[in-house]
Amino acid sequence: KKIINSKIPGPKGLPIVGNLIELARTKKNLHLKYLEWFENYGPIFKVSIGSLETVVLTGYPVLREAFVDNSEIFTSRYQRENARSVNGYKGLINSNGEYHKNLKSVVLSEMTSTRIKKMESHINQESKRLCELLDQHAKDGTPFKMNKYLNLFSINIILRFLFGVNFPYTELDDGSTSIIQVIQKFLQHVSKPSPTSYFPFLSTFINDRSKEFYDIHKLLSKHINTLIEKYKDSKQQQMDGATETNITTTILDKLLIEVENNRITQSALISICIDVLIAGTDTVGQTLSFAIVALVNNPEIQEKLSKNIIDAMESVNDDHYSFSKYRSSIPYLSLTVKEVFRMYPAGILGLPHMTTEDCQIQGYTIAKGTQIIQNIYSTHRSESFWSNPNHFIPERHTQKDNNNDTSKCVHFAVGSRNCLGMSLAETEVHTAIAELLSRFKFTNPSTTPLNDDGIFSIALTCHDFFVKIQRRN
Ligand code: HEM
């Protein structure tokens, strides 16, 4: 692999450890290091750590060449050694081949825009609940930490989509708050670098997942198992005395059929649910946090957006926003959401892929078995692709000049292995921003702008931030 990849440019590393030391120094800023390396070495560069060869691709043209034009070679997931012990590569995120193809199409059949339209009432109800929770803060007028509300919002929507459950407030406080804590702890563990990823031979001697990791995974699996059992009971009650027309289906119904037909095991079912929860909660929660931070730091954009939303809703006497009704009638909302996705792409470096054949990209040969990273952050933040990339300018997405072409946004990644939850994510983000901005004015209680530097993790993470809110009506 090293010989075949040797022509690809990249930072020079030390013998054996390669670029490990430089990468370890970047700590929470790996995305910024990749931006620097992209500026130095171009759209295709190579990073080595131990025996792990990684090729990083930046910018839509090269991502397209790899993940669309050569999709067969680039679709597979890179399977880290330590993921084997967790789910034997039978989850949705880590599996490959026909098994993954079947799983993805099963889950996607419940995530199409038509299905999401049917489930939209859940998203709308959840947004109303979010606003009711925030009303308390508007009444008392003191600054409060906003992040956790947005995380609660996204986790509840995924739980509704997966299990069709509707958590009352009390359960939200006891049950799902603890599941949120478990998910967040799990995310912290999953995103920790592990020696066996870089030196796979070490896996014969050590298990680099800590005991705490396995404990937290066990706890999360237990939560999910309980939800699945509760779901089966409530489904049985729903079926007793139901007519064909009022039986609703969820992702879980479809997955249970796969279990019945022995296409997936019970433990794979739990892994798949964990994968959807992990992929769908933090991404949306963090995106919404960054959206509020950007709107607080740019009050004139916040006012313009709020006015656009209120005017559109008042013109038809609506109290609440719904995505299917307003998706094309509030252009400034769409532009603002696009700009949030551009500036703060939650799936910061995508999920690692692997080449299954030697191939040529941009004239360079990439060896079979190389880990491939989609450098989403740099694709959205480099001056090579955008003018003033670090400024929040929704209007840029109306222009089609070379410097601001929206088709260059790759926040849901490129190719057939891209984000499975994109329609849901779009609907959630539009709905939450519209509901919040139609009701509240968000201000910064401090004189320094809110920190919008993302922290590198599996999802680009927003620093905790405090805001003051005021009712608009
Ligand atoms: C702001 C919201 C979101 C962003 C920016 C985002 C971004 C991404 C990215 C960049 C990938 C990697 C794709 C690749 O490897 O090529 C991904 C994969 C994935 N996403 Fe999302 N995502 C979001 C929300 C969601 C939601 C709401 C769900 C689920 C309900 C979800 C489920 C998944 C799954 C299951 C995968 C793995 C797909 C596969 O391996 O085939 N995502 N997402």
mmCIF file with all atom_site columns, N, CA and C and ligand atoms in Angstrom, residues 77 92-93 100 104 111 158 276 279-280 283-284 287 341 346-347 350-351 353 374 376 411-413 417-421 424-425 428, ligand 1:
data_model
loop_
_atom_site.group_PDB
_atom_site.id
_atom_site.type_symbol
_atom_site.label_atom_id
_atom_site.label_alt_id
_atom_site.label_comp_id
_atom_site.label_asym_id
_atom_site.label_entity_id
_atom_site.label_seq_id
_atom_site.pdbx_PDB_ins_code
_atom_site.Cartn_x
_atom_site.Cartn_y
_atom_site.Cartn_z
_atom_site.occupancy
_atom_site.B_iso_or_equiv
_atom_site.pdbx_formal_charge
_atom_site.auth_seq_id
_atom_site.auth_comp_id
_atom_site.auth_asym_id
_atom_site.auth_atom_id
_atom_site.pdbx_PDB_model_num
ATOM   1   N  N   . ARG A 1 77  ? -17.168 0.952  3.777  1.00 0.00 ? 77  ARG A N   1
ATOM   2   C  CA  . ARG A 1 77  ? -16.728 1.594  5.011  1.00 0.00 ? 77  ARG A CA  1
ATOM   3   C  C   . ARG A 1 77  ? -15.380 1.003  5.433  1.00 0.00 ? 77  ARG A C   1
ATOM   4   N  N   . LEU A 1 92  ? -25.391 -0.465 11.080 1.00 0.00 ? 92  LEU A N   1
ATOM   5   C  CA  . LEU A 1 92  ? -25.677 0.200  9.815  1.00 0.00 ? 92  LEU A CA  1
ATOM   6   C  C   . LEU A 1 92  ? -24.451 0.976  9.328  1.00 0.00 ? 92  LEU A C   1
ATOM   7   N  N   . ILE A 1 93  ? -23.717 1.530  10.283 1.00 0.00 ? 93  ILE A N   1
ATOM   8   C  CA  . ILE A 1 93  ? -22.604 2.396  9.911  1.00 0.00 ? 93  ILE A CA  1
ATOM   9   C  C   . ILE A 1 93  ? -21.368 1.590  9.507  1.00 0.00 ? 93  ILE A C   1
ATOM   10  N  N   . HIS A 1 100 ? -25.174 -4.508 4.041  1.00 0.00 ? 100 HIS A N   1
ATOM   11  C  CA  . HIS A 1 100 ? -25.401 -3.080 4.277  1.00 0.00 ? 100 HIS A CA  1
ATOM   12  C  C   . HIS A 1 100 ? -26.436 -2.508 3.305  1.00 0.00 ? 100 HIS A C   1
ATOM   13  N  N   . LYS A 1 104 ? -29.713 -0.578 4.506  1.00 0.00 ? 104 LYS A N   1
ATOM   14  C  CA  . LYS A 1 104 ? -29.917 0.833  4.188  1.00 0.00 ? 104 LYS A CA  1
ATOM   15  C  C   . LYS A 1 104 ? -31.251 1.031  3.474  1.00 0.00 ? 104 LYS A C   1
ATOM   16  N  N   . MET A 1 111 ? -37.597 6.671  5.652  1.00 0.00 ? 111 MET A N   1
ATOM   17  C  CA  . MET A 1 111 ? -37.006 8.014  5.794  1.00 0.00 ? 111 MET A CA  1
ATOM   18  C  C   . MET A 1 111 ? -37.154 8.838  4.516  1.00 0.00 ? 111 MET A C   1
ATOM   19  N  N   . ILE A 1 158 ? -35.701 11.462 17.036 1.00 0.00 ? 158 ILE A N   1
ATOM   20  C  CA  . ILE A 1 158 ? -35.195 10.149 16.590 1.00 0.00 ? 158 ILE A CA  1
ATOM   21  C  C   . ILE A 1 158 ? -35.918 9.032  17.338 1.00 0.00 ? 158 ILE A C   1
ATOM   22  N  N   . VAL A 1 276 ? -28.462 4.580  14.392 1.00 0.00 ? 276 VAL A N   1
ATOM   23  C  CA  . VAL A 1 276 ? -29.369 5.654  13.947 1.00 0.00 ? 276 VAL A CA  1
ATOM   24  C  C   . VAL A 1 276 ? -29.436 6.745  15.019 1.00 0.00 ? 276 VAL A C   1
ATOM   25  N  N   . ALA A 1 279 ? -26.062 8.643  14.972 1.00 0.00 ? 279 ALA A N   1
ATOM   26  C  CA  . ALA A 1 279 ? -25.879 9.471  13.767 1.00 0.00 ? 279 ALA A CA  1
ATOM   27  C  C   . ALA A 1 279 ? -26.886 10.612 13.719 1.00 0.00 ? 279 ALA A C   1
ATOM   28  N  N   . GLY A 1 280 ? -28.057 10.412 14.310 1.00 0.00 ? 280 GLY A N   1
ATOM   29  C  CA  . GLY A 1 280 ? -29.122 11.390 14.110 1.00 0.00 ? 280 GLY A CA  1
ATOM   30  C  C   . GLY A 1 280 ? -29.330 12.370 15.245 1.00 0.00 ? 280 GLY A C   1
ATOM   31  N  N   . THR A 1 283 ? -25.686 15.252 15.540 1.00 0.00 ? 283 THR A N   1
ATOM   32  C  CA  . THR A 1 283 ? -25.546 16.030 14.304 1.00 0.00 ? 283 THR A CA  1
ATOM   33  C  C   . THR A 1 283 ? -26.578 17.169 14.270 1.00 0.00 ? 283 THR A C   1
ATOM   34  N  N   . VAL A 1 284 ? -27.846 16.810 14.502 1.00 0.00 ? 284 VAL A N   1
ATOM   35  C  CA  . VAL A 1 284 ? -28.891 17.839 14.422 1.00 0.00 ? 284 VAL A CA  1
ATOM   36  C  C   . VAL A 1 284 ? -28.803 18.790 15.620 1.00 0.00 ? 284 VAL A C   1
ATOM   37  N  N   . THR A 1 287 ? -25.976 21.177 15.039 1.00 0.00 ? 287 THR A N   1
ATOM   38  C  CA  . THR A 1 287 ? -26.293 22.110 13.945 1.00 0.00 ? 287 THR A CA  1
ATOM   39  C  C   . THR A 1 287 ? -27.209 23.224 14.469 1.00 0.00 ? 287 THR A C   1
ATOM   40  N  N   . PHE A 1 341 ? -25.534 24.942 7.388  1.00 0.00 ? 341 PHE A N   1
ATOM   41  C  CA  . PHE A 1 341 ? -24.926 23.658 6.990  1.00 0.00 ? 341 PHE A CA  1
ATOM   42  C  C   . PHE A 1 341 ? -23.534 23.863 6.380  1.00 0.00 ? 341 PHE A C   1
ATOM   43  N  N   . ALA A 1 346 ? -21.871 19.390 10.497 1.00 0.00 ? 346 ALA A N   1
ATOM   44  C  CA  . ALA A 1 346 ? -21.747 18.497 11.661 1.00 0.00 ? 346 ALA A CA  1
ATOM   45  C  C   . ALA A 1 346 ? -20.927 17.244 11.334 1.00 0.00 ? 346 ALA A C   1
ATOM   46  N  N   . GLY A 1 347 ? -21.133 16.709 10.132 1.00 0.00 ? 347 GLY A N   1
ATOM   47  C  CA  . GLY A 1 347 ? -20.380 15.489 9.761  1.00 0.00 ? 347 GLY A CA  1
ATOM   48  C  C   . GLY A 1 347 ? -19.028 15.886 9.222  1.00 0.00 ? 347 GLY A C   1
ATOM   49  N  N   . GLY A 1 350 ? -16.907 13.346 7.574  1.00 0.00 ? 350 GLY A N   1
ATOM   50  C  CA  . GLY A 1 350 ? -17.672 12.167 7.147  1.00 0.00 ? 350 GLY A CA  1
ATOM   51  C  C   . GLY A 1 350 ? -17.335 10.966 8.021  1.00 0.00 ? 350 GLY A C   1
ATOM   52  N  N   . LEU A 1 351 ? -17.646 9.801  7.539  1.00 0.00 ? 351 LEU A N   1
ATOM   53  C  CA  . LEU A 1 351 ? -17.261 8.561  8.216  1.00 0.00 ? 351 LEU A CA  1
ATOM   54  C  C   . LEU A 1 351 ? -16.283 7.866  7.279  1.00 0.00 ? 351 LEU A C   1
ATOM   55  N  N   . HIS A 1 353 ? -14.188 5.794  4.723  1.00 0.00 ? 353 HIS A N   1
ATOM   56  C  CA  . HIS A 1 353 ? -14.431 4.806  3.665  1.00 0.00 ? 353 HIS A CA  1
ATOM   57  C  C   . HIS A 1 353 ? -13.132 4.053  3.401  1.00 0.00 ? 353 HIS A C   1
ATOM   58  N  N   . GLN A 1 374 ? -13.511 12.055 3.534  1.00 0.00 ? 374 GLN A N   1
ATOM   59  C  CA  . GLN A 1 374 ? -14.097 13.191 2.795  1.00 0.00 ? 374 GLN A CA  1
ATOM   60  C  C   . GLN A 1 374 ? -13.870 14.434 3.662  1.00 0.00 ? 374 GLN A C   1
ATOM   61  N  N   . ILE A 1 376 ? -14.919 17.314 4.507  1.00 0.00 ? 376 ILE A N   1
ATOM   62  C  CA  . ILE A 1 376 ? -16.112 18.160 4.348  1.00 0.00 ? 376 ILE A CA  1
ATOM   63  C  C   . ILE A 1 376 ? -15.858 19.571 4.892  1.00 0.00 ? 376 ILE A C   1
ATOM   64  N  N   . HIS A 1 411 ? -22.414 18.712 2.954  1.00 0.00 ? 411 HIS A N   1
ATOM   65  C  CA  . HIS A 1 411 ? -22.561 18.390 4.389  1.00 0.00 ? 411 HIS A CA  1
ATOM   66  C  C   . HIS A 1 411 ? -23.142 17.002 4.651  1.00 0.00 ? 411 HIS A C   1
ATOM   67  N  N   . PHE A 1 412 ? -23.895 16.459 3.673  1.00 0.00 ? 412 PHE A N   1
ATOM   68  C  CA  . PHE A 1 412 ? -24.414 15.102 3.868  1.00 0.00 ? 412 PHE A CA  1
ATOM   69  C  C   . PHE A 1 412 ? -23.536 14.068 3.150  1.00 0.00 ? 412 PHE A C   1
ATOM   70  N  N   . ALA A 1 413 ? -22.369 14.495 2.719  1.00 0.00 ? 413 ALA A N   1
ATOM   71  C  CA  . ALA A 1 413 ? -21.374 13.659 2.028  1.00 0.00 ? 413 ALA A CA  1
ATOM   72  C  C   . ALA A 1 413 ? -21.809 13.339 0.591  1.00 0.00 ? 413 ALA A C   1
ATOM   73  N  N   . ARG A 1 417 ? -23.135 6.141  -0.296 1.00 0.00 ? 417 ARG A N   1
ATOM   74  C  CA  . ARG A 1 417 ? -23.024 5.854  1.139  1.00 0.00 ? 417 ARG A CA  1
ATOM   75  C  C   . ARG A 1 417 ? -23.268 7.133  1.949  1.00 0.00 ? 417 ARG A C   1
ATOM   76  N  N   . ASN A 1 418 ? -23.938 8.094  1.344  1.00 0.00 ? 418 ASN A N   1
ATOM   77  C  CA  . ASN A 1 418 ? -24.100 9.383  2.033  1.00 0.00 ? 418 ASN A CA  1
ATOM   78  C  C   . ASN A 1 418 ? -25.127 9.276  3.167  1.00 0.00 ? 418 ASN A C   1
ATOM   79  N  N   . CYS A 1 419 ? -25.435 10.431 3.766  1.00 0.00 ? 419 CYS A N   1
ATOM   80  C  CA  . CYS A 1 419 ? -26.286 10.435 4.959  1.00 0.00 ? 419 CYS A CA  1
ATOM   81  C  C   . CYS A 1 419 ? -27.680 9.899  4.668  1.00 0.00 ? 419 CYS A C   1
ATOM   82  N  N   . LEU A 1 420 ? -28.078 8.996  5.532  1.00 0.00 ? 420 LEU A N   1
ATOM   83  C  CA  . LEU A 1 420 ? -29.380 8.355  5.364  1.00 0.00 ? 420 LEU A CA  1
ATOM   84  C  C   . LEU A 1 420 ? -30.508 9.237  5.927  1.00 0.00 ? 420 LEU A C   1
ATOM   85  N  N   . GLY A 1 421 ? -30.123 10.165 6.825  1.00 0.00 ? 421 GLY A N   1
ATOM   86  C  CA  . GLY A 1 421 ? -31.163 10.944 7.505  1.00 0.00 ? 421 GLY A CA  1
ATOM   87  C  C   . GLY A 1 421 ? -31.318 12.350 6.967  1.00 0.00 ? 421 GLY A C   1
ATOM   88  N  N   . LEU A 1 424 ? -34.837 13.960 6.932  1.00 0.00 ? 424 LEU A N   1
ATOM   89  C  CA  . LEU A 1 424 ? -35.279 14.207 8.305  1.00 0.00 ? 424 LEU A CA  1
ATOM   90  C  C   . LEU A 1 424 ? -34.524 15.401 8.897  1.00 0.00 ? 424 LEU A C   1
ATOM   91  N  N   . ALA A 1 425 ? -33.203 15.425 8.687  1.00 0.00 ? 425 ALA A N   1
ATOM   92  C  CA  . ALA A 1 425 ? -32.392 16.505 9.250  1.00 0.00 ? 425 ALA A CA  1
ATOM   93  C  C   . ALA A 1 425 ? -32.832 17.862 8.709  1.00 0.00 ? 425 ALA A C   1
ATOM   94  N  N   . GLU A 1 428 ? -36.107 18.830 10.338 1.00 0.00 ? 428 GLU A N   1
ATOM   95  C  CA  . GLU A 1 428 ? -35.937 19.210 11.748 1.00 0.00 ? 428 GLU A CA  1
ATOM   96  C  C   . GLU A 1 428 ? -35.330 20.606 11.884 1.00 0.00 ? 428 GLU A C   1
HETATM 97  C  C1  . HEM B 2 .   ? -27.295 17.976 10.460 1.00 0.00 ? 1   HEM B C1  1
HETATM 98  C  C2  . HEM B 2 .   ? -27.586 16.752 10.292 1.00 0.00 ? 1   HEM B C2  1
HETATM 99  C  C3  . HEM B 2 .   ? -26.731 15.680 9.692  1.00 0.00 ? 1   HEM B C3  1
HETATM 100 C  C4  . HEM B 2 .   ? -25.540 15.768 9.021  1.00 0.00 ? 1   HEM B C4  1
HETATM 101 C  C5  . HEM B 2 .   ? -24.736 17.023 8.692  1.00 0.00 ? 1   HEM B C5  1
HETATM 102 C  C6  . HEM B 2 .   ? -25.165 14.414 8.645  1.00 0.00 ? 1   HEM B C6  1
HETATM 103 C  C7  . HEM B 2 .   ? -24.028 14.088 7.940  1.00 0.00 ? 1   HEM B C7  1
HETATM 104 C  C8  . HEM B 2 .   ? -23.636 12.793 7.647  1.00 0.00 ? 1   HEM B C8  1
HETATM 105 C  C9  . HEM B 2 .   ? -22.402 12.428 6.996  1.00 0.00 ? 1   HEM B C9  1
HETATM 106 C  C10 . HEM B 2 .   ? -21.340 13.419 6.514  1.00 0.00 ? 1   HEM B C10 1
HETATM 107 C  C11 . HEM B 2 .   ? -22.358 11.077 6.899  1.00 0.00 ? 1   HEM B C11 1
HETATM 108 C  C12 . HEM B 2 .   ? -21.210 10.226 6.325  1.00 0.00 ? 1   HEM B C12 1
HETATM 109 C  C13 . HEM B 2 .   ? -21.548 9.701  4.961  1.00 0.00 ? 1   HEM B C13 1
HETATM 110 C  C14 . HEM B 2 .   ? -20.432 8.926  4.320  1.00 0.00 ? 1   HEM B C14 1
HETATM 111 O  O1  . HEM B 2 .   ? -19.710 8.210  4.993  1.00 0.00 ? 1   HEM B O1  1
HETATM 112 O  O2  . HEM B 2 .   ? -20.261 9.006  3.105  1.00 0.00 ? 1   HEM B O2  1
HETATM 113 C  C15 . HEM B 2 .   ? -23.582 10.573 7.487  1.00 0.00 ? 1   HEM B C15 1
HETATM 114 C  C16 . HEM B 2 .   ? -23.911 9.233  7.560  1.00 0.00 ? 1   HEM B C16 1
HETATM 115 C  C17 . HEM B 2 .   ? -25.041 8.751  8.182  1.00 0.00 ? 1   HEM B C17 1
HETATM 116 N  N1  . HEM B 2 .   ? -26.068 9.508  8.715  1.00 0.00 ? 1   HEM B N1  1
HETATM 117 FE FE1 . HEM B 2 .   ? -26.162 11.521 8.805  1.00 0.00 ? 1   HEM B FE1 1
HETATM 118 N  N2  . HEM B 2 .   ? -26.116 13.559 9.117  1.00 0.00 ? 1   HEM B N2  1
HETATM 119 C  C18 . HEM B 2 .   ? -27.098 14.276 9.750  1.00 0.00 ? 1   HEM B C18 1
HETATM 120 C  C19 . HEM B 2 .   ? -28.254 13.784 10.332 1.00 0.00 ? 1   HEM B C19 1
HETATM 121 C  C20 . HEM B 2 .   ? -28.631 12.475 10.356 1.00 0.00 ? 1   HEM B C20 1
HETATM 122 C  C21 . HEM B 2 .   ? -29.872 11.970 10.877 1.00 0.00 ? 1   HEM B C21 1
HETATM 123 C  C22 . HEM B 2 .   ? -31.004 12.829 11.444 1.00 0.00 ? 1   HEM B C22 1
HETATM 124 C  C23 . HEM B 2 .   ? -29.827 10.603 10.771 1.00 0.00 ? 1   HEM B C23 1
HETATM 125 C  C24 . HEM B 2 .   ? -30.819 9.545  11.156 1.00 0.00 ? 1   HEM B C24 1
HETATM 126 C  C25 . HEM B 2 .   ? -31.930 9.529  11.442 1.00 0.00 ? 1   HEM B C25 1
HETATM 127 C  C26 . HEM B 2 .   ? -28.574 10.253 10.148 1.00 0.00 ? 1   HEM B C26 1
HETATM 128 C  C27 . HEM B 2 .   ? -28.173 8.973  9.871  1.00 0.00 ? 1   HEM B C27 1
HETATM 129 C  C28 . HEM B 2 .   ? -26.987 8.636  9.243  1.00 0.00 ? 1   HEM B C28 1
HETATM 130 C  C29 . HEM B 2 .   ? -26.547 7.257  9.031  1.00 0.00 ? 1   HEM B C29 1
HETATM 131 C  C30 . HEM B 2 .   ? -27.279 5.992  9.483  1.00 0.00 ? 1   HEM B C30 1
HETATM 132 C  C31 . HEM B 2 .   ? -25.328 7.331  8.340  1.00 0.00 ? 1   HEM B C31 1
HETATM 133 C  C32 . HEM B 2 .   ? -24.482 6.152  7.865  1.00 0.00 ? 1   HEM B C32 1
HETATM 134 C  C33 . HEM B 2 .   ? -24.924 5.810  6.444  1.00 0.00 ? 1   HEM B C33 1
HETATM 135 C  C34 . HEM B 2 .   ? -24.234 4.599  5.874  1.00 0.00 ? 1   HEM B C34 1
HETATM 136 O  O3  . HEM B 2 .   ? -23.213 4.164  6.412  1.00 0.00 ? 1   HEM B O3  1
HETATM 137 O  O4  . HEM B 2 .   ? -24.710 4.082  4.849  1.00 0.00 ? 1   HEM B O4  1
HETATM 138 N  N3  . HEM B 2 .   ? -27.872 11.411 9.908  1.00 0.00 ? 1   HEM B N3  1
HETATM 139 N  N4  . HEM B 2 .   ? -24.341 11.633 7.924  1.00 0.00 ? 1   HEM B N4  1
#
